[in-house]
Amino acid sequence: MTASPILWSFRRCPYAMRARGAILLAGQRVELREIVLRDKPEAFLRTSPSATVPALRLGDRVIDESLDIMIWALERNDPDGLLEMPDEGWQLIESNDGPFKDALDHTKYAVRHPEFDPVAERQKAAGYLHALEARLAAQKWLCGDQASLADHAIWPFVRQFANTDRAWFDAQPWPALIRWLDGFTEGAHFAQIMPKYTPWVEGDAPVWFGAP
């Protein structure tokens, strides 16, 4: 009997959020193991070469990058055609995962990055969000009239940025971006990927996530 995929996850991590979201949208079923970042289990450390969540174990194979987990799930089943995305969608994801996430971290975790000016870093991140706003003001989704992988890969990071100072975020001139983000965070999909789980310990009964 083939072992079920095991997803190591941390509830609030945006990388883990987008991996769980894709698994759910693809109708896949995994054993979910929630971890505490300050007390990572040995079994997790043996799984993840980078010691970061999410990590997906597939028998002898490990997928250690959240975007690769999303693609793995959607290549198995993509009912909404999320992978049918133009090249610009991949470019948006690359900018999100690179410069935007760097600026986000320098803003949110300013104490850890004293070499950066958090105000300047917030403005740098805002530049990326203004580019998203321009797209969303002209169309429903980032790449057109249909949601794509880019939307589902990016929104958890926009949420994390917004939550650093929600009053400031809501006061910015990006109403289409706010509507887009709220469409994710106020919907049933968000509730389904964000339940609270007890951290996994050796010997626990499996906790299943995704398809029944």
PDB file of N, CA and C in Angstrom, residues 13 16 19 25 48 66 77 81 85 90-91 101 103 111 154 157 167-168 171 174-175 187 189 193 196 204 212:
ATOM      1  N   CYS A  13       1.999  30.589   8.296  1.00  0.00           N
ATOM      2  CA  CYS A  13       3.051  30.830   7.304  1.00  0.00           C
ATOM      3  C   CYS A  13       2.422  30.995   5.915  1.00  0.00           C
ATOM      4  N   ALA A  16       3.096  28.068   3.600  1.00  0.00           N
ATOM      5  CA  ALA A  16       2.288  26.896   3.931  1.00  0.00           C
ATOM      6  C   ALA A  16       0.828  27.116   3.563  1.00  0.00           C
ATOM      7  N   ALA A  19       0.349  26.452  -0.110  1.00  0.00           N
ATOM      8  CA  ALA A  19       0.451  25.021  -0.396  1.00  0.00           C
ATOM      9  C   ALA A  19      -0.836  24.306   0.004  1.00  0.00           C
ATOM     10  N   LEU A  25      -7.767  22.917  -3.418  1.00  0.00           N
ATOM     11  CA  LEU A  25      -8.380  23.191  -4.718  1.00  0.00           C
ATOM     12  C   LEU A  25      -8.210  22.025  -5.684  1.00  0.00           C
ATOM     13  N   SER A  48      12.799  17.867   5.824  1.00  0.00           N
ATOM     14  CA  SER A  48      13.013  19.121   5.105  1.00  0.00           C
ATOM     15  C   SER A  48      14.485  19.503   5.069  1.00  0.00           C
ATOM     16  N   SER A  66       7.185  25.640  -1.529  1.00  0.00           N
ATOM     17  CA  SER A  66       5.728  25.755  -1.547  1.00  0.00           C
ATOM     18  C   SER A  66       5.166  25.856  -2.961  1.00  0.00           C
ATOM     19  N   ASN A  77      -4.590  17.415 -10.516  1.00  0.00           N
ATOM     20  CA  ASN A  77      -5.998  17.754 -10.753  1.00  0.00           C
ATOM     21  C   ASN A  77      -6.133  19.275 -10.694  1.00  0.00           C
ATOM     22  N   GLY A  81      -8.394  25.241 -13.831  1.00  0.00           N
ATOM     23  CA  GLY A  81      -7.440  25.691 -14.841  1.00  0.00           C
ATOM     24  C   GLY A  81      -6.448  26.721 -14.336  1.00  0.00           C
ATOM     25  N   MET A  85      -1.877  29.703 -17.272  1.00  0.00           N
ATOM     26  CA  MET A  85      -1.483  31.056 -16.895  1.00  0.00           C
ATOM     27  C   MET A  85      -0.450  31.589 -17.883  1.00  0.00           C
ATOM     28  N   TRP A  90       3.832  34.044 -14.069  1.00  0.00           N
ATOM     29  CA  TRP A  90       5.056  33.524 -13.451  1.00  0.00           C
ATOM     30  C   TRP A  90       5.972  34.659 -13.022  1.00  0.00           C
ATOM     31  N   GLN A  91       5.985  35.720 -13.811  1.00  0.00           N
ATOM     32  CA  GLN A  91       6.810  36.880 -13.462  1.00  0.00           C
ATOM     33  C   GLN A  91       6.292  37.561 -12.199  1.00  0.00           C
ATOM     34  N   LYS A 101       8.740  39.935  -1.057  1.00  0.00           N
ATOM     35  CA  LYS A 101       8.859  39.231   0.226  1.00  0.00           C
ATOM     36  C   LYS A 101      10.037  39.767   1.030  1.00  0.00           C
ATOM     37  N   ALA A 103      11.168  42.886   1.010  1.00  0.00           N
ATOM     38  CA  ALA A 103      10.733  44.163   1.575  1.00  0.00           C
ATOM     39  C   ALA A 103       9.704  43.954   2.680  1.00  0.00           C
ATOM     40  N   VAL A 111      13.080  44.754  13.583  1.00  0.00           N
ATOM     41  CA  VAL A 111      14.055  44.576  14.666  1.00  0.00           C
ATOM     42  C   VAL A 111      15.152  43.602  14.248  1.00  0.00           C
ATOM     43  N   ILE A 154       0.032  34.414  -4.519  1.00  0.00           N
ATOM     44  CA  ILE A 154       0.436  35.738  -4.053  1.00  0.00           C
ATOM     45  C   ILE A 154      -0.398  36.253  -2.886  1.00  0.00           C
ATOM     46  N   PHE A 157       0.741  36.463   0.888  1.00  0.00           N
ATOM     47  CA  PHE A 157       1.806  37.415   1.206  1.00  0.00           C
ATOM     48  C   PHE A 157       1.264  38.843   1.265  1.00  0.00           C
ATOM     49  N   ALA A 167      -4.661  49.412   9.211  1.00  0.00           N
ATOM     50  CA  ALA A 167      -5.228  50.748   9.024  1.00  0.00           C
ATOM     51  C   ALA A 167      -4.488  51.496   7.917  1.00  0.00           C
ATOM     52  N   TRP A 168      -3.170  51.408   7.925  1.00  0.00           N
ATOM     53  CA  TRP A 168      -2.375  52.054   6.870  1.00  0.00           C
ATOM     54  C   TRP A 168      -2.683  51.425   5.521  1.00  0.00           C
ATOM     55  N   ALA A 171      -5.892  52.486   3.990  1.00  0.00           N
ATOM     56  CA  ALA A 171      -5.925  53.905   3.625  1.00  0.00           C
ATOM     57  C   ALA A 171      -5.216  54.195   2.306  1.00  0.00           C
ATOM     58  N   TRP A 174      -5.506  51.701  -3.258  1.00  0.00           N
ATOM     59  CA  TRP A 174      -5.565  50.458  -4.030  1.00  0.00           C
ATOM     60  C   TRP A 174      -6.855  49.688  -3.708  1.00  0.00           C
ATOM     61  N   PRO A 175      -8.007  50.290  -4.015  1.00  0.00           N
ATOM     62  CA  PRO A 175      -9.290  49.651  -3.686  1.00  0.00           C
ATOM     63  C   PRO A 175      -9.497  48.306  -4.367  1.00  0.00           C
ATOM     64  N   GLY A 187     -13.757  34.418   2.386  1.00  0.00           N
ATOM     65  CA  GLY A 187     -14.484  33.332   1.749  1.00  0.00           C
ATOM     66  C   GLY A 187     -14.345  31.999   2.462  1.00  0.00           C
ATOM     67  N   HIS A 189     -13.048  29.293   1.320  1.00  0.00           N
ATOM     68  CA  HIS A 189     -11.743  28.671   1.069  1.00  0.00           C
ATOM     69  C   HIS A 189     -10.760  29.010   2.185  1.00  0.00           C
ATOM     70  N   ILE A 193      -8.714  26.390   4.848  1.00  0.00           N
ATOM     71  CA  ILE A 193      -7.265  26.177   4.922  1.00  0.00           C
ATOM     72  C   ILE A 193      -6.664  26.678   6.234  1.00  0.00           C
ATOM     73  N   LYS A 196      -7.365  25.523  13.181  1.00  0.00           N
ATOM     74  CA  LYS A 196      -6.254  25.364  14.120  1.00  0.00           C
ATOM     75  C   LYS A 196      -6.036  23.879  14.401  1.00  0.00           C
ATOM     76  N   ASP A 204       1.058  10.365  17.212  1.00  0.00           N
ATOM     77  CA  ASP A 204      -0.286  10.901  17.012  1.00  0.00           C
ATOM     78  C   ASP A 204      -1.010  10.165  15.890  1.00  0.00           C
ATOM     79  N   PRO A 212     -11.885  14.309   1.159  1.00  0.00           N
ATOM     80  CA  PRO A 212     -12.310  13.298   2.153  1.00  0.00           C
ATOM     81  C   PRO A 212     -11.652  11.951   1.898  1.00  0.00           C
TER      82      PRO A 212
END
